[in-house]
Amino acid sequence: MPQHLSLTAVVVRDYDEAIAFFVGKLEFELREDTRLDEEKRWVVVAPPGSAESGILLAKAATPGQEQAIGNQSGGRVFLFLATDDFNRDYEAFRERGVKFLEQPRREVYGTVAVFEDLYGNRWDLIEPT
């Protein structure tokens, strides 16, 4: 039976500010935004062209979850955004105010640069070799 990762949860402070970042700055698609109750929504965003995976924006509901906002991987790169054109996306992200932590570099596996989301989680923007 084939399997794939469907969603990765990213803990956020506020649904709407997270949507503004992912849709406005990274140009992700808003796939779903369904209210579940007074406080909770089911919000899924995904990179354009991503057929099987997405990010579930999960609003922190406990003090422990609030502490994880922006540090879901202990300061390491948390997510890897693959692109077919590194320079196009790098320049577009920079123009929209995305904070890169380093200059682009070439590695054996591709061209890469680390950026932060609105909360400080680290991402790789990568064009695989």
Short mmCIF file of N, CA, C and O in Angstrom, two decimals, residues 2-128:
data_model
loop_
_atom_site.label_atom_id
_atom_site.label_comp_id
_atom_site.label_asym_id
_atom_site.label_seq_id
_atom_site.Cartn_x
_atom_site.Cartn_y
_atom_site.Cartn_z
N PRO A 2 0.71 2.14 -0.97
CA PRO A 2 1.50 3.37 -0.99
C PRO A 2 1.09 4.29 0.17
O PRO A 2 -0.08 4.35 0.55
N GLN A 3 2.07 5.00 0.69
CA GLN A 3 1.83 5.97 1.75
C GLN A 3 2.56 7.26 1.42
O GLN A 3 3.49 7.27 0.61
N HIS A 4 2.14 8.33 2.07
CA HIS A 4 2.84 9.62 1.96
C HIS A 4 2.50 10.45 3.18
O HIS A 4 1.51 10.19 3.86
N LEU A 5 3.35 11.41 3.48
CA LEU A 5 3.04 12.36 4.55
C LEU A 5 1.98 13.31 4.02
O LEU A 5 2.16 13.90 2.96
N SER A 6 0.92 13.45 4.77
CA SER A 6 -0.18 14.29 4.35
C SER A 6 -0.03 15.71 4.87
O SER A 6 0.06 16.66 4.10
N LEU A 7 0.00 15.86 6.20
CA LEU A 7 0.10 17.17 6.82
C LEU A 7 1.19 17.19 7.88
O LEU A 7 1.42 16.19 8.55
N THR A 8 1.82 18.33 8.02
CA THR A 8 2.75 18.59 9.11
C THR A 8 2.17 19.75 9.90
O THR A 8 1.86 20.79 9.33
N ALA A 9 2.01 19.56 11.21
CA ALA A 9 1.45 20.62 12.05
C ALA A 9 2.53 21.63 12.41
O ALA A 9 3.63 21.25 12.82
N VAL A 10 2.21 22.89 12.27
CA VAL A 10 3.07 23.98 12.72
C VAL A 10 2.25 24.75 13.76
O VAL A 10 1.15 25.25 13.45
N VAL A 11 2.78 24.83 14.97
CA VAL A 11 2.07 25.53 16.04
C VAL A 11 2.22 27.02 15.83
O VAL A 11 3.33 27.52 15.63
N VAL A 12 1.07 27.73 15.86
CA VAL A 12 1.06 29.16 15.58
C VAL A 12 0.37 29.91 16.72
O VAL A 12 -0.39 29.34 17.50
N ARG A 13 0.64 31.19 16.80
CA ARG A 13 0.02 32.05 17.81
C ARG A 13 -1.39 32.46 17.39
O ARG A 13 -2.29 32.57 18.20
N ASP A 14 -1.57 32.71 16.08
CA ASP A 14 -2.83 33.23 15.58
C ASP A 14 -3.04 32.71 14.15
O ASP A 14 -2.12 32.78 13.33
N TYR A 15 -4.23 32.22 13.88
CA TYR A 15 -4.51 31.67 12.55
C TYR A 15 -4.32 32.71 11.45
O TYR A 15 -3.66 32.46 10.45
N ASP A 16 -4.92 33.89 11.64
CA ASP A 16 -4.93 34.87 10.56
C ASP A 16 -3.55 35.44 10.27
O ASP A 16 -3.20 35.64 9.10
N GLU A 17 -2.73 35.67 11.30
CA GLU A 17 -1.38 36.17 11.03
C GLU A 17 -0.54 35.08 10.35
O GLU A 17 0.30 35.39 9.50
N ALA A 18 -0.78 33.82 10.70
CA ALA A 18 -0.05 32.74 10.05
C ALA A 18 -0.47 32.60 8.58
O ALA A 18 0.37 32.43 7.69
N ILE A 19 -1.77 32.69 8.33
CA ILE A 19 -2.25 32.65 6.94
C ILE A 19 -1.64 33.81 6.15
O ILE A 19 -1.18 33.62 5.01
N ALA A 20 -1.60 34.99 6.73
CA ALA A 20 -1.03 36.15 6.03
C ALA A 20 0.42 35.89 5.64
O ALA A 20 0.84 36.26 4.53
N PHE A 21 1.19 35.25 6.51
CA PHE A 21 2.58 34.97 6.18
C PHE A 21 2.69 33.91 5.09
O PHE A 21 3.35 34.11 4.07
N PHE A 22 2.05 32.77 5.32
CA PHE A 22 2.22 31.66 4.38
C PHE A 22 1.62 31.95 3.01
O PHE A 22 2.21 31.61 1.98
N VAL A 23 0.47 32.59 2.98
CA VAL A 23 -0.18 32.90 1.71
C VAL A 23 0.41 34.19 1.11
O VAL A 23 0.70 34.24 -0.09
N GLY A 24 0.62 35.20 1.93
CA GLY A 24 1.08 36.48 1.42
C GLY A 24 2.55 36.54 1.08
O GLY A 24 2.94 37.10 0.07
N LYS A 25 3.40 35.96 1.93
CA LYS A 25 4.85 36.07 1.70
C LYS A 25 5.43 34.87 0.95
O LYS A 25 6.31 35.03 0.12
N LEU A 26 4.94 33.66 1.28
CA LEU A 26 5.48 32.47 0.60
C LEU A 26 4.64 32.05 -0.60
O LEU A 26 5.03 31.15 -1.33
N GLU A 27 3.47 32.70 -0.77
CA GLU A 27 2.53 32.39 -1.85
C GLU A 27 2.02 30.96 -1.80
O GLU A 27 1.77 30.34 -2.83
N PHE A 28 1.87 30.41 -0.59
CA PHE A 28 1.21 29.12 -0.44
C PHE A 28 -0.27 29.29 -0.77
O PHE A 28 -0.81 30.39 -0.72
N GLU A 29 -0.91 28.18 -1.08
CA GLU A 29 -2.35 28.18 -1.31
C GLU A 29 -3.06 27.89 0.01
O GLU A 29 -2.62 27.04 0.77
N LEU A 30 -4.14 28.59 0.26
CA LEU A 30 -4.99 28.28 1.40
C LEU A 30 -5.93 27.18 0.95
O LEU A 30 -6.84 27.40 0.15
N ARG A 31 -5.70 25.96 1.43
CA ARG A 31 -6.47 24.81 0.99
C ARG A 31 -7.76 24.63 1.78
O ARG A 31 -8.76 24.16 1.24
N GLU A 32 -7.72 24.97 3.06
CA GLU A 32 -8.92 24.82 3.88
C GLU A 32 -8.84 25.73 5.09
O GLU A 32 -7.77 25.94 5.66
N ASP A 33 -9.97 26.28 5.46
CA ASP A 33 -10.10 27.08 6.68
C ASP A 33 -11.51 26.85 7.21
O ASP A 33 -12.46 27.52 6.80
N THR A 34 -11.64 25.87 8.09
CA THR A 34 -12.93 25.45 8.61
C THR A 34 -12.98 25.68 10.12
O THR A 34 -12.09 25.21 10.84
N ARG A 35 -13.98 26.39 10.58
CA ARG A 35 -14.17 26.61 12.02
C ARG A 35 -14.69 25.33 12.65
O ARG A 35 -15.68 24.76 12.19
N LEU A 36 -14.01 24.87 13.71
CA LEU A 36 -14.42 23.66 14.42
C LEU A 36 -15.19 23.97 15.69
O LEU A 36 -16.06 23.20 16.09
N ASP A 37 -14.84 25.07 16.35
CA ASP A 37 -15.58 25.55 17.51
C ASP A 37 -15.21 27.02 17.72
O ASP A 37 -14.62 27.64 16.84
N GLU A 38 -15.52 27.57 18.88
CA GLU A 38 -15.25 28.99 19.14
C GLU A 38 -13.78 29.37 18.96
O GLU A 38 -13.46 30.46 18.50
N GLU A 39 -12.87 28.49 19.35
CA GLU A 39 -11.43 28.79 19.34
C GLU A 39 -10.66 28.09 18.23
O GLU A 39 -9.63 28.58 17.79
N LYS A 40 -11.11 26.94 17.81
CA LYS A 40 -10.32 26.07 16.95
C LYS A 40 -10.80 26.08 15.51
O LYS A 40 -12.00 26.02 15.24
N ARG A 41 -9.81 26.14 14.60
CA ARG A 41 -10.08 26.05 13.18
C ARG A 41 -9.17 24.97 12.58
O ARG A 41 -8.12 24.66 13.13
N TRP A 42 -9.58 24.42 11.47
CA TRP A 42 -8.78 23.48 10.70
C TRP A 42 -8.27 24.27 9.50
O TRP A 42 -9.02 24.54 8.56
N VAL A 43 -6.99 24.69 9.56
CA VAL A 43 -6.43 25.56 8.54
C VAL A 43 -5.25 24.83 7.88
O VAL A 43 -4.29 24.46 8.55
N VAL A 44 -5.37 24.63 6.57
CA VAL A 44 -4.33 23.93 5.82
C VAL A 44 -3.83 24.85 4.70
O VAL A 44 -4.63 25.40 3.94
N VAL A 45 -2.51 25.00 4.63
CA VAL A 45 -1.86 25.73 3.54
C VAL A 45 -0.87 24.78 2.87
O VAL A 45 -0.43 23.80 3.49
N ALA A 46 -0.54 25.08 1.62
CA ALA A 46 0.40 24.22 0.90
C ALA A 46 1.09 25.02 -0.19
O ALA A 46 0.51 25.95 -0.75
N PRO A 47 2.34 24.64 -0.49
CA PRO A 47 3.02 25.30 -1.61
C PRO A 47 2.27 25.04 -2.91
O PRO A 47 1.63 23.99 -3.06
N PRO A 48 2.33 25.99 -3.84
CA PRO A 48 1.67 25.75 -5.13
C PRO A 48 2.23 24.51 -5.81
O PRO A 48 3.44 24.27 -5.78
N GLY A 49 1.35 23.70 -6.34
CA GLY A 49 1.77 22.49 -7.02
C GLY A 49 1.97 21.29 -6.12
O GLY A 49 2.28 20.20 -6.59
N SER A 50 1.80 21.47 -4.83
CA SER A 50 1.96 20.37 -3.89
C SER A 50 0.67 19.57 -3.85
O SER A 50 -0.35 20.04 -3.36
N ALA A 51 0.72 18.35 -4.34
CA ALA A 51 -0.51 17.56 -4.47
C ALA A 51 -0.84 16.75 -3.22
O ALA A 51 -2.00 16.55 -2.90
N GLU A 52 0.17 16.27 -2.50
CA GLU A 52 -0.11 15.32 -1.43
C GLU A 52 0.23 15.81 -0.04
O GLU A 52 -0.10 15.16 0.93
N SER A 53 0.90 16.95 0.09
CA SER A 53 1.30 17.39 1.42
C SER A 53 0.88 18.83 1.66
O SER A 53 0.62 19.58 0.73
N GLY A 54 0.81 19.17 2.94
CA GLY A 54 0.46 20.53 3.32
C GLY A 54 0.86 20.77 4.76
O GLY A 54 1.40 19.89 5.44
N ILE A 55 0.56 21.96 5.23
CA ILE A 55 0.86 22.34 6.61
C ILE A 55 -0.45 22.66 7.30
O ILE A 55 -1.26 23.45 6.80
N LEU A 56 -0.64 22.02 8.43
CA LEU A 56 -1.78 22.32 9.29
C LEU A 56 -1.34 23.41 10.26
O LEU A 56 -0.41 23.20 11.05
N LEU A 57 -1.95 24.58 10.17
CA LEU A 57 -1.65 25.66 11.09
C LEU A 57 -2.46 25.42 12.36
O LEU A 57 -3.69 25.51 12.34
N ALA A 58 -1.77 25.06 13.44
CA ALA A 58 -2.42 24.64 14.68
C ALA A 58 -2.19 25.69 15.75
O ALA A 58 -1.07 25.88 16.23
N LYS A 59 -3.26 26.38 16.14
CA LYS A 59 -3.14 27.43 17.15
C LYS A 59 -2.83 26.82 18.51
O LYS A 59 -3.49 25.88 18.95
N ALA A 60 -1.82 27.36 19.16
CA ALA A 60 -1.43 26.87 20.48
C ALA A 60 -2.61 26.98 21.44
O ALA A 60 -3.29 28.00 21.49
N ALA A 61 -2.84 25.90 22.19
CA ALA A 61 -3.99 25.86 23.10
C ALA A 61 -3.57 25.66 24.56
O ALA A 61 -4.42 25.73 25.44
N THR A 62 -2.29 25.40 24.80
CA THR A 62 -1.80 25.19 26.17
C THR A 62 -0.50 25.97 26.34
O THR A 62 0.16 26.32 25.34
N PRO A 63 -0.07 26.21 27.58
CA PRO A 63 1.22 26.89 27.79
C PRO A 63 2.39 26.13 27.15
O PRO A 63 3.29 26.76 26.60
N GLY A 64 2.38 24.82 27.20
CA GLY A 64 3.45 24.04 26.58
C GLY A 64 3.49 24.24 25.08
O GLY A 64 4.56 24.34 24.48
N GLN A 65 2.32 24.29 24.46
CA GLN A 65 2.27 24.52 23.02
C GLN A 65 2.73 25.94 22.69
O GLN A 65 3.44 26.15 21.70
N GLU A 66 2.35 26.90 23.52
CA GLU A 66 2.81 28.28 23.30
C GLU A 66 4.32 28.38 23.36
O GLU A 66 4.93 29.13 22.61
N GLN A 67 4.95 27.61 24.23
CA GLN A 67 6.41 27.62 24.33
C GLN A 67 7.08 27.05 23.08
O GLN A 67 8.22 27.38 22.78
N ALA A 68 6.37 26.19 22.35
CA ALA A 68 6.94 25.57 21.15
C ALA A 68 6.85 26.46 19.92
O ALA A 68 7.51 26.19 18.91
N ILE A 69 6.06 27.53 19.99
CA ILE A 69 5.90 28.40 18.82
C ILE A 69 7.28 28.96 18.43
O ILE A 69 7.98 29.55 19.24
N GLY A 70 7.66 28.73 17.20
CA GLY A 70 8.93 29.25 16.68
C GLY A 70 10.14 28.42 17.02
O GLY A 70 11.24 28.73 16.59
N ASN A 71 9.95 27.35 17.77
CA ASN A 71 11.10 26.52 18.15
C ASN A 71 10.71 25.04 18.15
O ASN A 71 11.06 24.29 19.04
N GLN A 72 10.00 24.65 17.12
CA GLN A 72 9.49 23.29 17.07
C GLN A 72 10.57 22.25 16.85
O GLN A 72 10.35 21.08 17.08
N SER A 73 11.75 22.67 16.44
CA SER A 73 12.82 21.70 16.20
C SER A 73 14.07 22.03 17.00
O SER A 73 15.17 21.63 16.63
N GLY A 74 13.92 22.79 18.07
CA GLY A 74 15.07 23.11 18.92
C GLY A 74 16.12 23.95 18.24
O GLY A 74 17.30 23.87 18.58
N GLY A 75 15.72 24.78 17.27
CA GLY A 75 16.66 25.67 16.61
C GLY A 75 17.26 25.12 15.32
O GLY A 75 17.99 25.82 14.63
N ARG A 76 16.98 23.88 15.00
CA ARG A 76 17.46 23.30 13.74
C ARG A 76 16.49 23.64 12.62
O ARG A 76 15.36 24.04 12.87
N VAL A 77 16.93 23.43 11.38
CA VAL A 77 16.00 23.56 10.27
C VAL A 77 14.89 22.54 10.48
O VAL A 77 15.13 21.37 10.78
N PHE A 78 13.66 23.02 10.35
CA PHE A 78 12.48 22.23 10.65
C PHE A 78 11.82 21.69 9.39
O PHE A 78 11.41 20.54 9.33
N LEU A 79 11.68 22.54 8.38
CA LEU A 79 10.98 22.15 7.16
C LEU A 79 11.83 22.49 5.95
O LEU A 79 12.65 23.41 5.99
N PHE A 80 11.60 21.78 4.87
CA PHE A 80 12.40 21.91 3.66
C PHE A 80 11.45 22.19 2.50
O PHE A 80 10.62 21.35 2.15
N LEU A 81 11.56 23.39 1.93
CA LEU A 81 10.71 23.80 0.82
C LEU A 81 11.50 23.66 -0.47
O LEU A 81 12.41 24.45 -0.75
N ALA A 82 11.16 22.65 -1.25
CA ALA A 82 11.84 22.40 -2.52
C ALA A 82 11.22 23.26 -3.62
O ALA A 82 10.01 23.48 -3.65
N THR A 83 12.08 23.74 -4.50
CA THR A 83 11.65 24.57 -5.62
C THR A 83 12.33 24.12 -6.90
O THR A 83 13.40 23.51 -6.86
N ASP A 84 11.73 24.45 -8.03
CA ASP A 84 12.35 24.16 -9.32
C ASP A 84 13.17 25.35 -9.82
O ASP A 84 13.83 25.26 -10.85
N ASP A 85 13.13 26.48 -9.09
CA ASP A 85 13.88 27.67 -9.49
C ASP A 85 14.27 28.45 -8.23
O ASP A 85 13.53 29.32 -7.77
N PHE A 86 15.42 28.13 -7.69
CA PHE A 86 15.87 28.74 -6.44
C PHE A 86 15.93 30.25 -6.55
O PHE A 86 15.41 30.97 -5.69
N ASN A 87 16.58 30.77 -7.58
CA ASN A 87 16.78 32.22 -7.69
C ASN A 87 15.45 32.97 -7.77
O ASN A 87 15.29 34.02 -7.14
N ARG A 88 14.51 32.45 -8.52
CA ARG A 88 13.19 33.09 -8.62
C ARG A 88 12.55 33.22 -7.24
O ARG A 88 12.11 34.30 -6.83
N ASP A 89 12.50 32.10 -6.50
CA ASP A 89 11.81 32.11 -5.21
C ASP A 89 12.61 32.86 -4.15
O ASP A 89 12.02 33.58 -3.33
N TYR A 90 13.91 32.73 -4.16
CA TYR A 90 14.75 33.46 -3.20
C TYR A 90 14.52 34.96 -3.34
O TYR A 90 14.28 35.66 -2.35
N GLU A 91 14.56 35.47 -4.55
CA GLU A 91 14.38 36.91 -4.77
C GLU A 91 12.95 37.34 -4.44
O GLU A 91 12.74 38.38 -3.83
N ALA A 92 11.97 36.54 -4.82
CA ALA A 92 10.58 36.89 -4.52
C ALA A 92 10.33 36.92 -3.01
O ALA A 92 9.68 37.83 -2.49
N PHE A 93 10.86 35.94 -2.30
CA PHE A 93 10.68 35.90 -0.84
C PHE A 93 11.35 37.12 -0.19
O PHE A 93 10.78 37.75 0.68
N ARG A 94 12.56 37.41 -0.62
CA ARG A 94 13.27 38.57 -0.05
C ARG A 94 12.49 39.86 -0.29
O ARG A 94 12.37 40.70 0.60
N GLU A 95 11.94 40.02 -1.51
CA GLU A 95 11.17 41.22 -1.84
C GLU A 95 9.93 41.34 -0.95
O GLU A 95 9.48 42.45 -0.67
N ARG A 96 9.38 40.20 -0.50
CA ARG A 96 8.19 40.22 0.35
C ARG A 96 8.54 40.25 1.83
O ARG A 96 7.67 40.15 2.68
N GLY A 97 9.83 40.38 2.15
CA GLY A 97 10.24 40.55 3.53
C GLY A 97 10.55 39.28 4.30
O GLY A 97 10.66 39.32 5.52
N VAL A 98 10.71 38.16 3.61
CA VAL A 98 11.09 36.93 4.29
C VAL A 98 12.54 37.07 4.75
O VAL A 98 13.41 37.51 3.98
N LYS A 99 12.81 36.70 5.99
CA LYS A 99 14.14 36.86 6.58
C LYS A 99 14.99 35.62 6.31
O LYS A 99 14.71 34.53 6.82
N PHE A 100 16.06 35.80 5.53
CA PHE A 100 17.03 34.74 5.30
C PHE A 100 18.17 34.90 6.29
O PHE A 100 18.61 36.01 6.59
N LEU A 101 18.66 33.79 6.81
CA LEU A 101 19.70 33.80 7.83
C LEU A 101 21.09 33.65 7.24
O LEU A 101 22.08 33.71 7.96
N GLU A 102 21.16 33.43 5.94
CA GLU A 102 22.45 33.23 5.27
C GLU A 102 22.30 33.53 3.79
O GLU A 102 21.19 33.62 3.27
N GLN A 103 23.43 33.65 3.13
CA GLN A 103 23.45 33.80 1.69
C GLN A 103 23.24 32.42 1.06
O GLN A 103 23.59 31.39 1.66
N PRO A 104 22.69 32.37 -0.16
CA PRO A 104 22.55 31.08 -0.83
C PRO A 104 23.91 30.39 -0.98
O PRO A 104 24.94 31.06 -1.13
N ARG A 105 23.87 29.08 -0.91
CA ARG A 105 25.10 28.31 -1.07
C ARG A 105 24.80 27.06 -1.89
O ARG A 105 23.68 26.58 -1.92
N ARG A 106 25.83 26.56 -2.55
CA ARG A 106 25.70 25.33 -3.32
C ARG A 106 26.28 24.18 -2.51
O ARG A 106 27.40 24.28 -2.01
N GLU A 107 25.48 23.15 -2.39
CA GLU A 107 25.90 21.92 -1.72
C GLU A 107 25.78 20.79 -2.72
O GLU A 107 25.20 20.96 -3.80
N VAL A 108 26.29 19.63 -2.38
CA VAL A 108 26.21 18.50 -3.31
C VAL A 108 24.76 18.11 -3.60
O VAL A 108 24.46 17.60 -4.67
N TYR A 109 23.87 18.40 -2.67
CA TYR A 109 22.46 18.03 -2.84
C TYR A 109 21.62 19.14 -3.48
O TYR A 109 20.47 18.94 -3.80
N GLY A 110 22.20 20.36 -3.65
CA GLY A 110 21.46 21.42 -4.31
C GLY A 110 21.84 22.80 -3.84
O GLY A 110 22.77 22.98 -3.06
N THR A 111 21.12 23.80 -4.33
CA THR A 111 21.29 25.18 -3.91
C THR A 111 20.33 25.43 -2.76
O THR A 111 19.14 25.08 -2.85
N VAL A 112 20.82 26.06 -1.68
CA VAL A 112 20.02 26.15 -0.47
C VAL A 112 20.32 27.45 0.29
O VAL A 112 21.42 27.99 0.19
N ALA A 113 19.33 27.91 1.03
CA ALA A 113 19.50 29.01 1.99
C ALA A 113 18.45 28.82 3.08
O ALA A 113 17.33 28.41 2.81
N VAL A 114 18.84 29.15 4.31
CA VAL A 114 17.94 29.02 5.45
C VAL A 114 17.17 30.31 5.65
O VAL A 114 17.76 31.40 5.63
N PHE A 115 15.85 30.18 5.84
CA PHE A 115 15.03 31.34 6.18
C PHE A 115 14.16 31.02 7.38
O PHE A 115 14.04 29.87 7.79
N GLU A 116 13.58 32.06 7.96
CA GLU A 116 12.69 31.89 9.11
C GLU A 116 11.26 32.22 8.73
O GLU A 116 11.02 33.15 7.96
N ASP A 117 10.33 31.47 9.31
CA ASP A 117 8.93 31.85 9.16
C ASP A 117 8.62 32.97 10.14
O ASP A 117 9.51 33.46 10.84
N LEU A 118 7.39 33.40 10.22
CA LEU A 118 7.05 34.55 11.05
C LEU A 118 7.29 34.32 12.53
O LEU A 118 7.40 35.29 13.29
N TYR A 119 7.43 33.08 12.96
CA TYR A 119 7.64 32.79 14.38
C TYR A 119 9.09 32.44 14.70
O TYR A 119 9.44 32.32 15.86
N GLY A 120 9.91 32.23 13.68
CA GLY A 120 11.31 31.89 13.91
C GLY A 120 11.68 30.46 13.61
O GLY A 120 12.84 30.08 13.75
N ASN A 121 10.69 29.62 13.21
CA ASN A 121 11.05 28.27 12.77
C ASN A 121 11.95 28.39 11.55
O ASN A 121 11.71 29.22 10.67
N ARG A 122 12.95 27.55 11.50
CA ARG A 122 13.91 27.59 10.37
C ARG A 122 13.48 26.63 9.27
O ARG A 122 13.07 25.51 9.54
N TRP A 123 13.62 27.12 8.05
CA TRP A 123 13.29 26.39 6.85
C TRP A 123 14.50 26.41 5.91
O TRP A 123 15.23 27.38 5.88
N ASP A 124 14.64 25.38 5.11
CA ASP A 124 15.54 25.41 3.96
C ASP A 124 14.71 25.69 2.71
O ASP A 124 13.71 25.00 2.48
N LEU A 125 15.11 26.68 1.94
CA LEU A 125 14.63 26.82 0.56
C LEU A 125 15.68 26.10 -0.26
O LEU A 125 16.87 26.45 -0.18
N ILE A 126 15.27 25.09 -1.01
CA ILE A 126 16.26 24.26 -1.69
C ILE A 126 15.81 23.91 -3.11
O ILE A 126 14.66 23.55 -3.33
N GLU A 127 16.74 24.06 -4.04
CA GLU A 127 16.56 23.53 -5.39
C GLU A 127 17.48 22.31 -5.48
O GLU A 127 18.71 22.46 -5.55
N PRO A 128 16.90 21.11 -5.45
CA PRO A 128 17.73 19.91 -5.48
C PRO A 128 18.56 19.82 -6.77
O PRO A 128 18.16 20.30 -7.82
#
